[in-house]
Short mmCIF file of C-alpha atoms and ligand atoms in Angstrom, two decimals:
data_model
loop_
_atom_site.label_atom_id
_atom_site.label_comp_id
_atom_site.label_asym_id
_atom_site.label_seq_id
_atom_site.Cartn_x
_atom_site.Cartn_y
_atom_site.Cartn_z
CA MET A 20 0.04 0.02 0.03
CA ASN A 21 0.91 3.36 -0.32
CA VAL A 22 0.63 5.17 3.12
CA LEU A 23 0.74 8.94 3.43
CA ILE A 24 1.61 9.71 7.31
CA LEU A 25 0.81 13.55 8.28
CA GLY A 26 2.90 14.25 11.25
CA VAL A 27 5.62 11.70 10.57
CA ASP A 28 8.16 13.51 12.61
CA GLY A 29 6.21 13.09 16.02
CA TYR A 30 5.94 10.59 18.97
CA ILE A 31 3.70 8.20 17.16
CA GLY A 32 4.30 9.03 13.41
CA TRP A 33 8.17 7.90 13.35
CA PRO A 34 7.59 4.55 15.20
CA LEU A 35 4.35 3.97 13.01
CA ALA A 36 6.43 4.87 9.79
CA LEU A 37 9.04 2.39 11.10
CA ARG A 38 6.47 -0.42 11.54
CA LEU A 39 4.73 0.33 8.00
CA LEU A 40 8.14 0.24 6.35
CA LYS A 41 8.88 -3.29 7.74
CA ARG A 42 5.54 -4.60 6.56
CA GLY A 43 6.55 -3.68 3.09
CA HIS A 44 4.43 -0.53 2.63
CA MET A 45 5.52 2.30 0.55
CA VAL A 46 5.58 5.31 3.26
CA TYR A 47 5.44 9.03 2.31
CA GLY A 48 5.66 11.34 5.38
CA VAL A 49 4.63 15.20 5.90
CA ASP A 50 5.77 17.28 8.88
CA SER A 51 6.15 21.02 9.33
CA PHE A 52 8.35 20.61 12.69
CA PHE A 53 5.74 22.49 14.63
CA THR A 54 6.00 20.48 17.65
CA ARG A 55 9.88 20.82 17.67
CA ARG A 56 9.47 24.73 17.50
CA ARG A 57 6.55 24.93 19.74
CA VAL A 58 8.40 22.74 22.61
CA LYS A 59 11.23 24.85 22.30
CA GLU A 60 9.10 28.09 22.65
CA VAL A 61 7.98 26.81 26.17
CA HIS A 62 11.61 26.43 26.98
CA SER A 63 11.50 22.39 26.82
CA ASP A 64 12.99 19.79 24.77
CA SER A 65 12.40 16.20 24.20
CA VAL A 66 14.01 14.33 26.62
CA LEU A 67 15.30 11.27 24.57
CA PRO A 68 17.25 13.10 22.14
CA ILE A 69 15.98 13.24 18.54
CA GLU A 70 17.92 13.69 15.49
CA PRO A 71 16.64 15.94 12.72
CA PHE A 72 14.41 14.03 10.38
CA SER A 73 16.80 14.00 7.55
CA ILE A 74 19.45 12.19 9.91
CA ARG A 75 16.90 9.94 11.39
CA ASN A 76 15.54 8.86 7.96
CA LYS A 77 19.59 8.12 6.89
CA LYS A 78 20.29 6.11 9.84
CA LEU A 79 16.92 4.33 9.03
CA HIS A 80 18.07 3.47 5.70
CA ALA A 81 21.21 2.53 6.56
CA ARG A 82 19.66 -0.14 8.97
CA MET A 83 16.71 -1.03 7.11
CA GLN A 84 17.50 -0.26 3.24
CA LYS A 85 14.30 1.70 3.35
CA GLN A 86 13.16 5.12 4.06
CA VAL A 87 10.32 7.46 4.35
CA THR A 88 9.85 9.84 1.12
CA PHE A 89 9.36 13.06 3.03
CA PHE A 90 7.71 16.37 2.31
CA ARG A 91 8.60 19.24 4.45
CA GLY A 92 5.32 21.42 4.84
CA ASP A 93 2.16 22.65 6.84
CA VAL A 94 -0.94 20.67 6.14
CA SER A 95 -2.84 23.41 6.80
CA ASP A 96 -1.63 25.07 3.56
CA ALA A 97 -4.37 23.72 1.19
CA LYS A 98 -1.73 23.90 -1.82
CA PHE A 99 0.80 21.91 -0.06
CA MET A 100 -1.79 19.27 0.77
CA TYR A 101 -2.92 18.72 -2.92
CA ASP A 102 0.82 18.68 -3.93
CA VAL A 103 1.68 15.95 -1.47
CA VAL A 104 -1.54 13.99 -2.11
CA GLU A 105 -1.13 14.39 -5.86
CA ALA A 106 2.80 13.12 -5.47
CA SER A 107 1.92 10.19 -3.17
CA ARG A 108 -1.42 9.06 -4.40
CA PRO A 109 -1.67 7.49 -1.03
CA ASP A 110 -4.15 4.36 -0.45
CA VAL A 111 -4.44 5.35 3.11
CA ILE A 112 -3.65 8.71 5.00
CA VAL A 113 -2.98 8.44 8.70
CA HIS A 114 -3.33 12.11 9.97
CA LEU A 115 -1.68 13.00 13.30
CA ALA A 116 -0.45 16.36 12.22
CA GLU A 117 -2.08 18.49 14.83
CA GLN A 118 -1.27 20.92 17.68
CA ARG A 119 -1.95 18.10 20.28
CA SER A 120 -1.24 19.92 23.79
CA ALA A 121 -4.34 20.52 25.82
CA PRO A 122 -2.51 23.31 28.05
CA TYR A 123 -0.65 24.76 24.72
CA SER A 124 -4.30 25.48 23.50
CA MET A 125 -5.12 27.04 27.11
CA ILE A 126 -2.18 29.48 27.34
CA GLY A 127 -4.03 32.17 25.70
CA LEU A 128 -6.01 33.70 22.70
CA LYS A 129 -3.24 33.35 20.34
CA GLN A 130 -2.32 29.66 21.17
CA ALA A 131 -6.06 28.76 21.09
CA THR A 132 -6.30 30.59 17.88
CA GLU A 133 -3.35 28.82 16.46
CA THR A 134 -4.69 25.35 17.51
CA MET A 135 -8.34 26.09 16.17
CA VAL A 136 -7.41 27.29 12.73
CA LYS A 137 -4.63 24.79 12.05
CA ASN A 138 -6.13 21.88 13.30
CA ILE A 139 -9.51 22.40 11.68
CA VAL A 140 -8.30 23.50 8.34
CA SER A 141 -5.81 20.86 8.00
CA THR A 142 -8.62 18.36 8.39
CA LEU A 143 -10.56 20.29 5.90
CA ASN A 144 -7.74 20.52 3.38
CA LEU A 145 -7.19 16.77 3.76
CA ILE A 146 -10.88 16.09 2.90
CA TYR A 147 -11.24 18.27 -0.22
CA ALA A 148 -7.50 16.55 -1.53
CA VAL A 149 -8.76 12.90 -1.06
CA LYS A 150 -12.26 14.06 -2.63
CA ASP A 151 -10.66 15.67 -5.72
CA ILE A 152 -7.44 13.50 -6.18
CA VAL A 153 -8.12 9.94 -4.37
CA PRO A 154 -11.49 9.49 -3.57
CA GLU A 155 -11.20 5.94 -2.88
CA ALA A 156 -8.49 6.41 -0.14
CA HIS A 157 -9.06 5.65 3.24
CA ILE A 158 -8.63 8.67 5.80
CA LEU A 159 -7.20 7.40 9.19
CA LYS A 160 -7.88 10.25 11.66
CA MET A 161 -6.25 10.57 14.93
CA GLY A 162 -8.90 11.87 17.43
CA THR A 163 -8.96 11.37 21.21
CA MET A 164 -10.90 9.95 23.95
CA GLY A 165 -10.97 13.49 25.44
CA GLU A 166 -13.55 14.23 22.68
CA TYR A 167 -16.03 12.45 25.04
CA GLY A 168 -15.25 14.11 28.38
CA THR A 169 -16.28 12.29 31.29
CA PRO A 170 -20.07 11.54 30.99
CA ASN A 171 -21.97 9.74 33.84
CA ILE A 172 -22.75 6.81 31.73
CA ASP A 173 -21.11 4.63 29.53
CA ILE A 174 -19.28 5.91 26.53
CA PRO A 175 -19.94 3.80 23.34
CA GLU A 176 -17.68 3.82 20.18
CA GLY A 177 -19.01 6.95 18.50
CA PHE A 178 -22.90 6.14 18.30
CA PHE A 179 -25.33 5.15 20.73
CA GLU A 180 -29.17 4.21 20.53
CA VAL A 181 -31.25 6.95 21.91
CA GLU A 182 -35.13 6.80 23.11
CA TYR A 183 -36.42 10.40 23.39
CA ASN A 184 -40.31 11.21 23.52
CA GLY A 185 -41.23 8.01 22.53
CA ARG A 186 -39.18 7.91 19.33
CA ARG A 187 -35.64 6.06 18.68
CA ASP A 188 -32.52 6.78 16.61
CA TYR A 189 -28.97 5.82 16.47
CA LEU A 190 -27.02 9.05 17.07
CA PRO A 191 -23.71 10.40 17.45
CA PHE A 192 -22.50 10.26 21.24
CA PRO A 193 -22.51 13.75 22.64
CA LYS A 194 -19.13 15.29 23.14
CA PHE A 195 -18.04 17.13 26.00
CA ALA A 196 -14.23 18.07 25.53
CA SER A 197 -12.24 19.77 28.50
CA SER A 198 -9.72 22.10 26.30
CA TRP A 199 -9.74 24.27 23.08
CA TYR A 200 -7.36 21.34 21.78
CA HIS A 201 -9.81 18.68 22.58
CA TRP A 202 -12.74 20.73 20.83
CA THR A 203 -10.61 20.87 17.60
CA LYS A 204 -11.06 17.23 17.46
CA VAL A 205 -14.50 17.15 18.27
CA HIS A 206 -15.00 19.68 15.27
CA ASP A 207 -12.70 17.33 12.89
CA SER A 208 -14.91 14.61 13.88
CA ASN A 209 -18.44 16.18 13.00
CA ASN A 210 -16.52 17.25 9.56
CA LEU A 211 -15.13 14.02 8.51
CA MET A 212 -18.65 12.52 9.42
CA PHE A 213 -20.23 15.10 7.36
CA ALA A 214 -17.80 14.54 4.35
CA SER A 215 -18.04 10.99 4.46
CA LYS A 216 -21.78 11.00 3.96
CA VAL A 217 -21.66 14.05 1.20
CA TRP A 218 -19.10 12.72 -1.00
CA ASN A 219 -18.83 8.85 -0.08
CA LEU A 220 -15.36 9.04 1.66
CA SER A 221 -14.32 6.17 3.66
CA VAL A 222 -13.01 7.33 6.90
CA THR A 223 -11.84 5.94 10.41
CA ASP A 224 -12.02 8.21 13.23
CA VAL A 225 -9.90 7.13 16.26
CA MET A 226 -10.64 8.17 19.63
CA GLN A 227 -7.08 7.22 21.37
CA GLY A 228 -6.30 7.43 25.05
CA VAL A 229 -3.19 8.61 26.20
CA VAL A 230 -0.05 7.10 24.93
CA TYR A 231 2.98 5.74 26.83
CA GLY A 232 6.47 4.11 26.60
CA THR A 233 9.41 4.83 24.90
CA ARG A 234 9.97 1.69 22.54
CA THR A 235 8.74 -0.22 19.84
CA PRO A 236 10.55 -3.29 18.37
CA GLU A 237 11.89 -1.18 15.50
CA ILE A 238 13.51 1.47 17.71
CA VAL A 239 16.73 -0.47 18.02
CA GLU A 240 19.13 2.38 18.47
CA THR A 241 19.36 5.93 20.14
CA GLY A 242 19.45 7.49 16.42
CA LEU A 243 15.99 6.15 15.98
CA TYR A 244 14.21 7.41 19.24
CA THR A 245 11.09 8.89 19.05
CA ARG A 246 10.54 12.06 20.88
CA PHE A 247 9.34 11.95 24.56
CA ASP A 248 8.25 15.14 26.28
CA VAL A 249 7.87 15.75 30.13
CA ASP A 250 7.10 19.34 30.57
CA GLU A 251 3.65 20.65 31.60
CA VAL A 252 2.61 21.80 28.42
CA PHE A 253 3.46 19.08 25.73
CA GLY A 254 4.18 16.13 28.51
CA THR A 255 1.26 13.75 29.71
CA ALA A 256 0.91 13.24 33.35
CA LEU A 257 2.36 9.48 33.37
CA ASN A 258 5.51 11.10 31.36
CA ARG A 259 6.02 13.92 33.86
CA PHE A 260 5.86 11.30 36.97
CA CYS A 261 8.31 9.00 35.36
CA ALA A 262 10.49 12.04 34.97
CA GLN A 263 9.93 13.32 38.32
CA ALA A 264 11.04 9.96 40.02
CA ILE A 265 14.29 9.75 38.25
CA ALA A 266 14.96 13.39 38.98
CA ASN A 267 14.09 12.63 42.73
CA LEU A 268 11.47 15.38 42.41
CA PRO A 269 7.98 14.87 44.09
CA ILE A 270 5.56 13.11 41.80
CA THR A 271 2.88 15.79 41.58
CA PRO A 272 -0.83 14.67 40.51
CA TYR A 273 -3.04 17.82 39.74
CA GLY A 274 -5.75 18.08 42.80
CA LYS A 275 -7.39 14.56 44.09
CA GLY A 276 -5.90 12.58 41.33
CA GLY A 277 -9.37 11.07 40.69
CA GLN A 278 -9.36 11.99 37.15
CA THR A 279 -9.46 8.89 35.21
CA ARG A 280 -8.49 8.56 31.60
CA GLY A 281 -8.00 5.42 28.73
CA PHE A 282 -4.30 4.54 28.05
CA ILE A 283 -2.65 2.59 25.46
CA SER A 284 1.12 1.87 24.98
CA LEU A 285 2.86 3.25 22.15
CA GLU A 286 3.60 -0.35 20.55
CA ASP A 287 -0.02 -1.05 20.93
CA SER A 288 -0.99 2.33 19.09
CA VAL A 289 1.21 1.66 16.25
CA GLN A 290 -0.52 -1.77 16.16
CA CYS A 291 -4.04 -0.34 16.18
CA LEU A 292 -3.20 1.80 13.31
CA THR A 293 -1.46 -0.63 11.33
CA LEU A 294 -4.34 -2.88 11.76
CA LEU A 295 -6.75 -0.02 10.83
CA ALA A 296 -4.75 1.17 7.89
CA GLU A 297 -4.64 -2.45 6.67
CA ASN A 298 -8.39 -3.10 7.10
CA PRO A 299 -10.23 0.13 5.67
CA PRO A 300 -13.67 0.62 6.42
CA ASP A 301 -16.30 0.43 2.96
CA ARG A 302 -16.51 3.05 0.80
CA GLY A 303 -18.71 5.77 2.19
CA GLU A 304 -18.36 4.47 5.70
CA TYR A 305 -17.62 6.55 8.64
CA ARG A 306 -16.42 4.52 11.65
CA VAL A 307 -15.29 5.35 14.94
CA PHE A 308 -12.98 3.16 17.39
CA ASN A 309 -12.22 3.97 21.04
CA GLN A 310 -8.33 3.04 21.03
CA PHE A 311 -7.23 2.26 24.71
CA ASP A 312 -7.11 -0.69 26.62
CA GLU A 313 -6.79 -0.01 30.28
CA HIS A 314 -7.94 2.98 32.46
CA TYR A 315 -6.32 4.52 35.49
CA SER A 316 -6.69 7.32 37.69
CA VAL A 317 -3.87 9.94 37.78
CA LEU A 318 -3.40 9.09 41.55
CA LYS A 319 -3.04 5.41 40.53
CA LEU A 320 -0.43 6.23 37.88
CA ALA A 321 1.61 8.13 40.32
CA THR A 322 1.30 5.36 42.69
CA ILE A 323 2.38 2.74 39.99
CA VAL A 324 5.38 5.18 39.28
CA LYS A 325 6.42 5.43 42.79
CA GLU A 326 6.26 1.62 43.30
CA VAL A 327 8.08 0.60 40.49
CA TYR A 328 11.06 3.27 41.08
CA GLU A 329 11.25 2.16 44.63
CA GLU A 330 11.26 -1.52 43.80
CA GLU A 331 13.52 -1.40 40.79
CA PHE A 332 15.66 1.30 41.06
CA GLY A 333 15.82 1.27 44.89
CA GLY A 334 15.02 4.95 45.32
CA ILE A 335 12.56 6.99 47.15
CA ALA A 336 9.79 8.72 45.51
CA GLU A 337 7.31 11.17 47.36
CA ILE A 338 3.91 11.83 46.05
CA LYS A 339 2.77 15.46 46.71
CA HIS A 340 -0.90 16.81 45.16
CA VAL A 341 -0.58 20.40 43.75
CA GLU A 342 -3.27 22.52 42.64
CA ASN A 343 -5.04 21.38 39.88
CA PRO A 344 -4.35 23.97 37.00
CA ARG A 345 -7.24 22.57 34.65
CA VAL A 346 -10.87 22.70 35.23
CA GLU A 347 -12.24 19.13 35.36
CA LYS A 348 -13.98 16.59 37.59
CA GLU A 349 -11.51 15.24 40.01
CA GLU A 350 -13.58 12.10 40.95
CA HIS A 351 -16.18 10.81 38.41
CA TYR A 352 -17.62 7.68 36.87
CA TYR A 353 -15.58 6.30 33.70
CA ASN A 354 -16.37 3.41 31.75
CA PRO A 355 -15.90 3.78 27.65
CA ILE A 356 -16.39 0.63 25.68
CA HIS A 357 -13.77 -0.81 23.39
CA GLU A 358 -14.59 -3.50 21.57
CA ASN A 359 -14.12 -2.88 17.84
CA LEU A 360 -10.70 -2.80 17.57
CA LYS A 361 -10.54 -6.27 19.06
CA LYS A 362 -12.71 -7.58 16.70
CA LEU A 363 -10.45 -6.65 13.98
CA GLY A 364 -7.70 -8.81 15.73
CA PHE A 365 -6.39 -6.21 18.08
CA ARG A 366 -4.64 -7.95 21.40
CA ARG A 367 -2.81 -6.05 24.05
CA THR A 368 0.92 -6.62 24.04
CA LYS A 369 2.11 -4.38 26.93
CA GLU A 370 1.61 -3.97 30.73
CA LEU A 371 1.81 -0.37 31.89
CA ARG A 372 3.76 -1.30 34.91
CA ASP A 373 6.34 -3.02 32.43
CA GLU A 374 6.41 -0.20 30.32
CA VAL A 375 6.77 2.34 33.15
CA GLU A 376 9.74 0.18 34.16
CA LEU A 377 11.30 0.56 30.60
CA MET A 378 10.67 4.25 30.64
CA LEU A 379 12.27 4.96 33.88
CA GLN A 380 15.35 2.82 32.49
CA ASP A 381 15.37 4.87 29.30
CA LEU A 382 14.91 8.14 31.12
CA SER A 383 17.74 7.45 33.95
CA GLN A 384 20.21 8.08 31.20
CA PHE A 385 18.89 11.97 31.09
CA ARG A 386 18.44 12.58 34.85
CA ASP A 387 20.82 15.83 34.35
CA LYS A 388 18.86 17.10 31.80
CA ILE A 389 15.67 16.49 33.43
CA LEU A 390 16.81 18.26 36.62
CA SER A 391 17.63 21.48 34.38
CA MET A 392 13.97 21.10 32.94
CA ARG A 393 12.50 21.11 36.37
CA GLU A 394 10.76 24.42 36.19
CA VAL A 395 8.71 23.49 33.04
CA ILE A 396 7.66 20.30 34.72
CA GLU A 397 5.64 22.06 37.27
CA PRO A 398 2.16 23.46 36.43
CA ARG A 399 2.16 27.03 35.11
CA THR A 400 -0.68 26.74 32.72
CA PHE A 401 -4.01 27.47 34.33
CA TRP A 402 -7.29 27.06 32.49
CA LYS A 403 -8.79 30.00 34.62
CA GLU A 404 -6.03 32.42 33.54
CA SER A 405 -5.57 31.88 29.62
CA ARG A 406 -4.56 35.05 28.55
CA GLY A 407 -6.87 37.27 26.05
CA LEU A 408 -5.72 39.42 23.57
CA VAL A 409 -2.22 41.10 24.57
CA GLN A 410 -1.50 44.40 23.23
CA GLY A 411 1.13 44.37 20.59
CA GLU A 412 0.94 40.50 20.08
CA LYS A 413 -0.46 39.29 16.75
CA VAL A 414 -3.03 36.52 17.44
CA VAL A 415 -2.10 34.99 13.92
CA GLU A 416 1.50 34.62 12.97
CA GLU A 417 3.40 32.66 10.49
CA SER A 418 4.38 29.23 11.97
N1 NAD B 15 0.42 11.03 22.25
C1 NAD B 15 -0.81 10.93 22.96
O1 NAD B 15 -1.06 10.42 23.81
C2 NAD B 15 -1.91 11.24 21.92
C3 NAD B 15 -3.05 10.73 22.65
C4 NAD B 15 -4.46 10.87 21.80
C5 NAD B 15 -4.34 11.55 20.57
N2 NAD B 15 -3.14 11.88 20.02
C6 NAD B 15 -2.97 12.61 18.94
O2 NAD B 15 -2.24 11.74 17.91
C7 NAD B 15 -1.59 12.61 17.07
C8 NAD B 15 -0.14 12.39 17.15
O3 NAD B 15 0.26 12.53 18.44
P1 NAD B 15 1.65 12.75 19.02
O4 NAD B 15 1.63 12.57 20.42
O5 NAD B 15 2.76 11.84 18.04
O6 NAD B 15 2.18 14.26 18.71
P2 NAD B 15 3.19 14.91 17.88
O7 NAD B 15 3.29 16.34 18.32
O8 NAD B 15 4.59 14.39 18.52
O9 NAD B 15 3.41 14.77 16.98
C9 NAD B 15 2.40 15.25 15.47
C10 NAD B 15 3.54 15.69 14.67
O10 NAD B 15 2.68 16.58 13.50
C11 NAD B 15 3.60 17.61 13.17
N3 NAD B 15 2.43 18.74 12.75
C12 NAD B 15 1.63 19.34 13.70
N4 NAD B 15 0.93 20.38 13.27
C13 NAD B 15 1.32 20.24 11.72
C14 NAD B 15 0.90 20.79 10.59
N5 NAD B 15 0.02 21.53 10.45
N6 NAD B 15 1.42 20.62 9.43
C15 NAD B 15 2.54 19.67 9.50
N7 NAD B 15 3.13 18.89 10.35
C16 NAD B 15 2.55 19.23 11.69
C17 NAD B 15 4.43 17.73 14.22
O11 NAD B 15 5.09 18.83 13.89
C18 NAD B 15 4.66 16.86 15.03
O12 NAD B 15 5.91 16.20 14.15
C19 NAD B 15 -2.11 14.03 17.25
O13 NAD B 15 -3.13 14.43 16.51
C20 NAD B 15 -2.55 13.91 18.80
O14 NAD B 15 -3.63 14.86 18.92
C21 NAD B 15 -2.07 11.85 20.81
#
């Protein structure tokens, strides 16, 4: 298959490219290096050192005799998107190329605007490029479990049966996201569902849980590392907790820590995306998958990191609750369904506890780097303090 990965330089995009190449697919990749730039802007860096894309690609070639055919550019530029789709003629496009940090989108109006415009326009560009150039191609779009929020009822996979005033229908499940970033994913989902219906496009919309881990079997040398962020803007809670343990800093769950989310390992995320790419929907079908395989509260994650660090690394880790910078429920019901991927053959291959041990092992080589970043690990982006228009600041800038 010809596979086009939008966001190939990212945490998930890079290991996915390695897997698809290994499985004999032709892989085209796009990236604007947006994440690298924005992470620098918040005075942070990937803890695992990542080479410039061209070097990683050369190292990949040296090891596998295969590489990604790469296009540098921004997918919110329609002309660029059309050119890439025309040049690669993909059977499937995996769309990962979005601003993906909830805290980044909540810093202020400028960041919220950038997230809204880039994310929603990029998906719209993709929809039109596919409709006009490769209408039979499969759009495999990465959304997030965060689209659903935390309702007090079970969460189905995209759609559910509703009875209201004596009538029944099968409808999209209501979404209630918790940051501007998550809302962009909701808007993308609505746009994809609509486009699929109007233009008969084949779409898979993946509601993915939080991804964790540093390794997949193809990452066999440091030159092939994927990025790993631990700061409060771009790092997930689990990433931050692992970094804090390794640097002997207190592990800091936000608030009570009862916030519960779905999780999946990097290896299993790559496995699922490969499975979905190789098993496309019917023409005109819009299908939704909840892609996670376990759920944990933030406090449970902190406890697992503490236990693994103390048992396997002989250190002492302290858990210290800090003020929650987000506006979210700290205790709630959470029961999302996740059966559709299993029906396609997905089987979980990783346990969170084992992966935490590997993450701690990998991070332990970079303890000094983590210590030098300690200020950017602590929460500084408070939802309630999101900045409005700042005098002299351009809200829309060139990336
Ligand atoms: N990592 C997770 O835990 C997680 C969980 C749920 C959903 N997701 C979603 O999965 C996708 C990939 O996540 P990730 O963790 O690999 O993020 P990432 O930031 O590491 O990767 C995204 C890549 O896309 C590129 N990019 C962003 N906007 C672009 C644009 N307009 N044009 C071209 N390139 C652009 C970035 O430079 C980056 O390399 C994102 O859409 C994210 O929202 C991630």
